[in-house]
CSV table of C-alpha atoms in Angstrom, one decimal:
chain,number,residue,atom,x,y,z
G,10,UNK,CA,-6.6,34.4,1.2
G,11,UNK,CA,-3.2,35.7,2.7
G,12,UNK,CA,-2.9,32.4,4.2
G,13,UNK,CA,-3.1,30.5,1.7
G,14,UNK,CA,-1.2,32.2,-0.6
G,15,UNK,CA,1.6,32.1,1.5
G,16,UNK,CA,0.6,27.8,2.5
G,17,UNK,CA,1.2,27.8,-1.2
G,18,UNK,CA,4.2,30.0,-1.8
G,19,UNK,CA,6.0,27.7,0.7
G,20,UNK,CA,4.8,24.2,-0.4
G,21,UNK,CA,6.7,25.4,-4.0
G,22,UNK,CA,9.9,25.8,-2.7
G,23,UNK,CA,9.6,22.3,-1.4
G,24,UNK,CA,9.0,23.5,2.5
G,25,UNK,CA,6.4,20.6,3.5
G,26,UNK,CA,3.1,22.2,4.5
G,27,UNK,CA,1.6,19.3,6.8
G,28,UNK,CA,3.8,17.7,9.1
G,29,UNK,CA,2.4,14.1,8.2
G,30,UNK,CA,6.3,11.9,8.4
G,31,UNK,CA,6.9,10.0,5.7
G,32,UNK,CA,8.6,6.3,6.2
G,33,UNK,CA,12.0,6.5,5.5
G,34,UNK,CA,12.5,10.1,5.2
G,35,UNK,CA,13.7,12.4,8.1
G,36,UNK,CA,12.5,16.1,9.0
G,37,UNK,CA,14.9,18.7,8.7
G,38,UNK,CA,13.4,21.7,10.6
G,39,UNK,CA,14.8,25.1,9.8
G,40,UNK,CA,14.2,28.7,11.3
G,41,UNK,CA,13.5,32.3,9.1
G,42,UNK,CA,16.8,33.0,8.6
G,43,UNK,CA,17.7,29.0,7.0
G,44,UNK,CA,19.3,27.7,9.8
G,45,UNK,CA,19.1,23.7,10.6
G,46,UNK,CA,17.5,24.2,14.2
G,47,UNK,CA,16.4,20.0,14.7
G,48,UNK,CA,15.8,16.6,12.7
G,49,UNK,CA,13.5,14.3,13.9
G,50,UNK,CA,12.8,10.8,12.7
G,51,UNK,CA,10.2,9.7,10.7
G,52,UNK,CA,9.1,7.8,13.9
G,53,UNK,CA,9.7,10.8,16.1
G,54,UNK,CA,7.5,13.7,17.2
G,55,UNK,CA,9.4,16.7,18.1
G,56,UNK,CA,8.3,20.3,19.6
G,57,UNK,CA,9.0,22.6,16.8
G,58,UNK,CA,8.8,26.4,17.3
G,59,UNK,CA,6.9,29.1,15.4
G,60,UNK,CA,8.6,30.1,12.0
G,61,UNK,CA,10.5,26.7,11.3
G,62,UNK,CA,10.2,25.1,8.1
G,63,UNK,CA,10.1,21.6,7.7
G,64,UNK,CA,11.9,19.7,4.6
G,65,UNK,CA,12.2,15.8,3.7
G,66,UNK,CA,15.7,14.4,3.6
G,67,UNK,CA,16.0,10.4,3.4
G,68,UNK,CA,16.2,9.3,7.0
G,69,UNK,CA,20.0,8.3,8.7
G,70,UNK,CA,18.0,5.2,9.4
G,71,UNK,CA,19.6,3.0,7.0
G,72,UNK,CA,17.7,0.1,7.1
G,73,UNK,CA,14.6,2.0,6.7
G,74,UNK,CA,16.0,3.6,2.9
G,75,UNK,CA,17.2,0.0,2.1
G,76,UNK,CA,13.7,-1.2,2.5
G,77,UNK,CA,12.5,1.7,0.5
G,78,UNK,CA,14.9,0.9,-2.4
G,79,UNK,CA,14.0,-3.2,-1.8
G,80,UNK,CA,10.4,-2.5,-1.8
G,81,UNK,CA,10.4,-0.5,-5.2
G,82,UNK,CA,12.4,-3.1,-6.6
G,83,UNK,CA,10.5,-5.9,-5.7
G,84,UNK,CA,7.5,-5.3,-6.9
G,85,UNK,CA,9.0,-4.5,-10.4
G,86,UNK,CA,10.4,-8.0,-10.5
G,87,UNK,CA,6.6,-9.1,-9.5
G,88,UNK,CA,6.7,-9.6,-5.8
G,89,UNK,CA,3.3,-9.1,-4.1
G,90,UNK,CA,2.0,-6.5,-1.7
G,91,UNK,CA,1.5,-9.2,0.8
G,92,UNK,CA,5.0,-9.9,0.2
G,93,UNK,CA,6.3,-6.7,0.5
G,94,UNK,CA,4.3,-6.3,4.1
G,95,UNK,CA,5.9,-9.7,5.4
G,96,UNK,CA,8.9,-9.2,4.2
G,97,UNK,CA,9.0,-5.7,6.1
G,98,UNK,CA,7.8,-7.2,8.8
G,99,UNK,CA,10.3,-9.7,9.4
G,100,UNK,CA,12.5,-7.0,9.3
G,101,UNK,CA,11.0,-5.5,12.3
G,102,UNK,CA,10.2,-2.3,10.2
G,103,UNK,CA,6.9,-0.3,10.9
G,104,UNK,CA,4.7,1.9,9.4
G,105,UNK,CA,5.1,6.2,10.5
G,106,UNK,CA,1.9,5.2,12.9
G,107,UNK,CA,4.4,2.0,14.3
G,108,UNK,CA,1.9,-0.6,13.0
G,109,UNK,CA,2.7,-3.4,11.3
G,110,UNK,CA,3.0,-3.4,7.3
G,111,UNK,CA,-0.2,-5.0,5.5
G,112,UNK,CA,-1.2,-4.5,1.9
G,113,UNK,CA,-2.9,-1.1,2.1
G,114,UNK,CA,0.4,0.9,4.0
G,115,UNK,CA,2.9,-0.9,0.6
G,116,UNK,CA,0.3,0.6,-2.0
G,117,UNK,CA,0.6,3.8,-0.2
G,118,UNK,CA,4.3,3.9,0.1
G,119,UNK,CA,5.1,2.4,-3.3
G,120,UNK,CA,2.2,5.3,-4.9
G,121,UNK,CA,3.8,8.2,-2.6
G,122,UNK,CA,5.9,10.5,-5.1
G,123,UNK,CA,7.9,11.7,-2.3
G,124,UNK,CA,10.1,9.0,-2.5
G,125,UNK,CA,10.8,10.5,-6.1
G,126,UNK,CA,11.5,13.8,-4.2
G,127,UNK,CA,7.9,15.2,-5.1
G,128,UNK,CA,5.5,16.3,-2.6
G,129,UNK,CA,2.0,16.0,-3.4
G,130,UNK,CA,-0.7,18.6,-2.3
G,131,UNK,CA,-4.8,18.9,-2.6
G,132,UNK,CA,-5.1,15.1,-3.2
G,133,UNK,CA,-7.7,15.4,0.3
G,134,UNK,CA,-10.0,17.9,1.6
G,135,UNK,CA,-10.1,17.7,5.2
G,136,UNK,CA,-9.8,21.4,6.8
G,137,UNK,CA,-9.9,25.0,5.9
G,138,UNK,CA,-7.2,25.5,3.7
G,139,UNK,CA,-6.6,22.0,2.4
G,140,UNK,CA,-7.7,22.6,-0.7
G,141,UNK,CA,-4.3,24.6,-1.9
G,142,UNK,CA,-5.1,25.6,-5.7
G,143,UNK,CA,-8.0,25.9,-7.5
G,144,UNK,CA,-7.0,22.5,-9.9
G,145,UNK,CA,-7.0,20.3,-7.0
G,146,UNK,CA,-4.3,18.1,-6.4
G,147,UNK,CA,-0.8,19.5,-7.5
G,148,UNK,CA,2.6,18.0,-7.0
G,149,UNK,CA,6.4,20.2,-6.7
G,150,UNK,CA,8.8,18.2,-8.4
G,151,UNK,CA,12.6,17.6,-6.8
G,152,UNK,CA,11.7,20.0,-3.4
G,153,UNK,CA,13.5,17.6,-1.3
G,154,UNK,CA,16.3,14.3,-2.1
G,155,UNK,CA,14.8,11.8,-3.5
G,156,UNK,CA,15.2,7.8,-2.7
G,157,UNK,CA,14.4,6.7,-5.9
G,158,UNK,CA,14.5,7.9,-8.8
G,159,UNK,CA,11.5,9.1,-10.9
G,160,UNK,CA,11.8,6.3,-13.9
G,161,UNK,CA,11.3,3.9,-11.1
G,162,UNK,CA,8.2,5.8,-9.2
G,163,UNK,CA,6.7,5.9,-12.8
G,164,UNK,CA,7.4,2.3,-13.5
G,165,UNK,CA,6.0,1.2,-10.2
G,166,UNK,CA,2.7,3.3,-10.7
G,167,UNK,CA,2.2,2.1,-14.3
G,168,UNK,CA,2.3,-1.5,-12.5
G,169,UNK,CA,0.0,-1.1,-10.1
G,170,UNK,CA,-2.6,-0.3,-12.7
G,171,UNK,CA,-2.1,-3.3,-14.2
G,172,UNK,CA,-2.5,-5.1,-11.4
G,173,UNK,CA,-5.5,-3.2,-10.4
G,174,UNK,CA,-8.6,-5.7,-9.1
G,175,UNK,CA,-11.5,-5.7,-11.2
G,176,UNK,CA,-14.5,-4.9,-8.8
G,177,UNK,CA,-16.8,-7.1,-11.5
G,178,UNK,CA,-15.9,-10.3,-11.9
G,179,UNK,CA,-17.4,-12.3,-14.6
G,180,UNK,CA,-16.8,-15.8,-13.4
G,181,UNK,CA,-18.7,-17.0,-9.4
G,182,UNK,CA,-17.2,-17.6,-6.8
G,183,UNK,CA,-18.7,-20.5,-5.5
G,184,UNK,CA,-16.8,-20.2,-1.7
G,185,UNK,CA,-17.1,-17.0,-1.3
G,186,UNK,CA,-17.6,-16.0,2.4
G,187,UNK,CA,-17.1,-19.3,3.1
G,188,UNK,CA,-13.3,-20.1,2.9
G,189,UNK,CA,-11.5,-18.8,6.2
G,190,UNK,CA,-7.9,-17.0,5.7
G,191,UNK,CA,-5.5,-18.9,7.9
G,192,UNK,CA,-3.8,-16.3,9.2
G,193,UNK,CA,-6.4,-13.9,11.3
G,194,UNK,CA,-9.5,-16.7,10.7
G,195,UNK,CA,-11.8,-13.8,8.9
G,196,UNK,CA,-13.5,-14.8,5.4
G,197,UNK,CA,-12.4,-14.6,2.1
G,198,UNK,CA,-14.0,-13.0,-0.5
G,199,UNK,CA,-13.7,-13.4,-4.5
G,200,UNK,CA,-11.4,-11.1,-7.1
G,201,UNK,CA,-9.9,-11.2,-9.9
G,202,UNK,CA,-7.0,-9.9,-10.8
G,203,UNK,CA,-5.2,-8.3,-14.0
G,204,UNK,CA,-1.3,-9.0,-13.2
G,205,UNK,CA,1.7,-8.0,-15.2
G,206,UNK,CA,2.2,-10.3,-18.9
G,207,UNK,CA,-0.2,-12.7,-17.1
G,208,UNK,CA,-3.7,-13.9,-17.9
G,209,UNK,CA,-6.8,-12.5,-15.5
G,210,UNK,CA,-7.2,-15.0,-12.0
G,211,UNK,CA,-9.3,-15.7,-9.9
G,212,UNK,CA,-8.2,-15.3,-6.2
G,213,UNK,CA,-9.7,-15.6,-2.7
G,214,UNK,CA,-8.2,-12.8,-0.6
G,215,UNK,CA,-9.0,-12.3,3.3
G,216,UNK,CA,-10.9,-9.3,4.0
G,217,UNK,CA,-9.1,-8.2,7.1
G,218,UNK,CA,-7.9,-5.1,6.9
G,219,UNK,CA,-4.8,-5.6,9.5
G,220,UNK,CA,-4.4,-8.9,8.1
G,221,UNK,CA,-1.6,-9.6,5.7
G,222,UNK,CA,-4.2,-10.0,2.6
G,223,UNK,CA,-3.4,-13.6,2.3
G,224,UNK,CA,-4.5,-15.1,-1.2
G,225,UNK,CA,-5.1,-17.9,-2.9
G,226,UNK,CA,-6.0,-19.4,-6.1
G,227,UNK,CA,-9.6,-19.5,-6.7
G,228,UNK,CA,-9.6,-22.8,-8.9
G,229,UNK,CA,-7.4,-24.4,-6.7
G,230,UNK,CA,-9.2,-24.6,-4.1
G,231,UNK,CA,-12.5,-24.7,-5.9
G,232,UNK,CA,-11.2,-28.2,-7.5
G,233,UNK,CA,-9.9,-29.1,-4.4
G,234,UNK,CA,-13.4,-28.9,-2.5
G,235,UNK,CA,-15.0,-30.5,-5.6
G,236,UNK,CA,-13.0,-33.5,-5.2
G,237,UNK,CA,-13.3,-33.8,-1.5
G,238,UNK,CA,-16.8,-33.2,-1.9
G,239,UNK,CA,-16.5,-36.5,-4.7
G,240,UNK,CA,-14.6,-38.6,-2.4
G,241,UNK,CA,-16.3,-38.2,0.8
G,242,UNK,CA,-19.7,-36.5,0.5
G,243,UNK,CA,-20.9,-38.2,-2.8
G,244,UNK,CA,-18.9,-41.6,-2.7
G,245,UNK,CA,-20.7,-44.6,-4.0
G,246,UNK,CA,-20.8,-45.8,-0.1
G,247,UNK,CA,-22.7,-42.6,1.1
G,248,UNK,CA,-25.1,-43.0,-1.7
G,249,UNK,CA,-25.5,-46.5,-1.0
G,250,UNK,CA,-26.9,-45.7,2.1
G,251,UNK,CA,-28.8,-42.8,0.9
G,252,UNK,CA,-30.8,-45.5,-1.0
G,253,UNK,CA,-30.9,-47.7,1.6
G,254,UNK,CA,-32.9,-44.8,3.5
G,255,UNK,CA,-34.9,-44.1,0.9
């Protein structure tokens, strides 16, 4: 349709199509004729007027863009997710919907190619013209300044595969369910993970999805209940009883 065509037209000159902020990025509204009419914040919500444009410049918020750059850089060097949302928080930083950072917002900020200066279309089909071109998802290269630069988007996205959780692990988790995290108090639950240069593990991680996605070592703590369980459950005193009750 004409609408569509036109949705299309303007999303290739790197106008932004959806007005979805992006952390660390401000909106640079402009009118028909090119003219800079308002910036907003990625934090702010603005009236905007029929006929203005909207393109992504990184934000005046300078702490915000440092934590861009820090966050792409630590996770290269092999810092977690989890530490990439604490480390944000303690910051005081927060996600474009002001909530607090947890795993789930860093894998979409470190995996959004706008920070590369792309913007990505057609990835989701939620309305009437969503779906943009017939291929699906397609993405305009440099429409707007980037914050990093594409070798280290594409760096960061070939490291998240290899850290990707394997949804089938082979080995049991014998406490699954039953080990608490202890920062929200909601179960753990087993995976295992592929990381960087490293061998497969086993982890624990807590299942709470505002939760920081606190992990730990699945045969650490597995050993560590096996030899409480040794010393205080089947000690040569308790099964001295045990016979004596017999």
């Amino acid at each position: 349709t004409r609408v569509v065509s036109g949705k299309l037209s303007k999303a290739k000159r790197g106008y932004r199509i959806c007005g979805n902020p992006v952390f660390g990025f401000d909106r640079v509204y402009t009118d028909a004729s090119g003219a800079v009419m308002a910036r907003a914040h990625f934090l702010e919500s603005i009236p905007t007027a029929p006929g203005w444009s909207a393109k992504l410049e990184p934000s005046a918020d300078a702490q915000a863009v440092a934590a861009v750059h820090w966050a792409f850089a630590a996770y290269l060097k092999g810092e977690t997710l989890a530490g990439i949302a604490r480390e944000l928080n303690r910051r005081g930083l927060v996600t474009v919907k002001r909530n607090p950072w947890d795993v789930q917002g860093v894998r979409r900020m470190l995996a959004n190619p706008a920070y590369a200066g792309a913007n990505r279309y057609g990835r989701k089909s939620r309305g009437k013209f969503a779906r943009l071109d017939e291929r699906g998802e397609f993405i305009v290269e440099q429409s707007h300044p980037p914050i990093i630069t594409k070798r280290q988007f594409d760096d960061v996205q070939n490291s998240l595969k290899a850290r990707a959780v394997s949804k089938r692990p082979d080995a049991p988790y014998l406490l699954s369910g039953l080990v608490m995290c202890g920062h929200c108090g909601r179960k753990c639950s087993g995976a295992m993970y592929r990381w960087e240069s490293r061998d497969e593990r086993r982890d624990y991680r807590c299942q709470g999805r505002d939760c920081q996605r606190a992990m730990i070592n699945a045969d650490a703590i597995e050993n560590a209940v096996l030899l409480a369980i040794s010393q205080y459950v089947v000690s040569d005193q308790n099964i001295e009883r045990c016979r004596q009750h017999a």
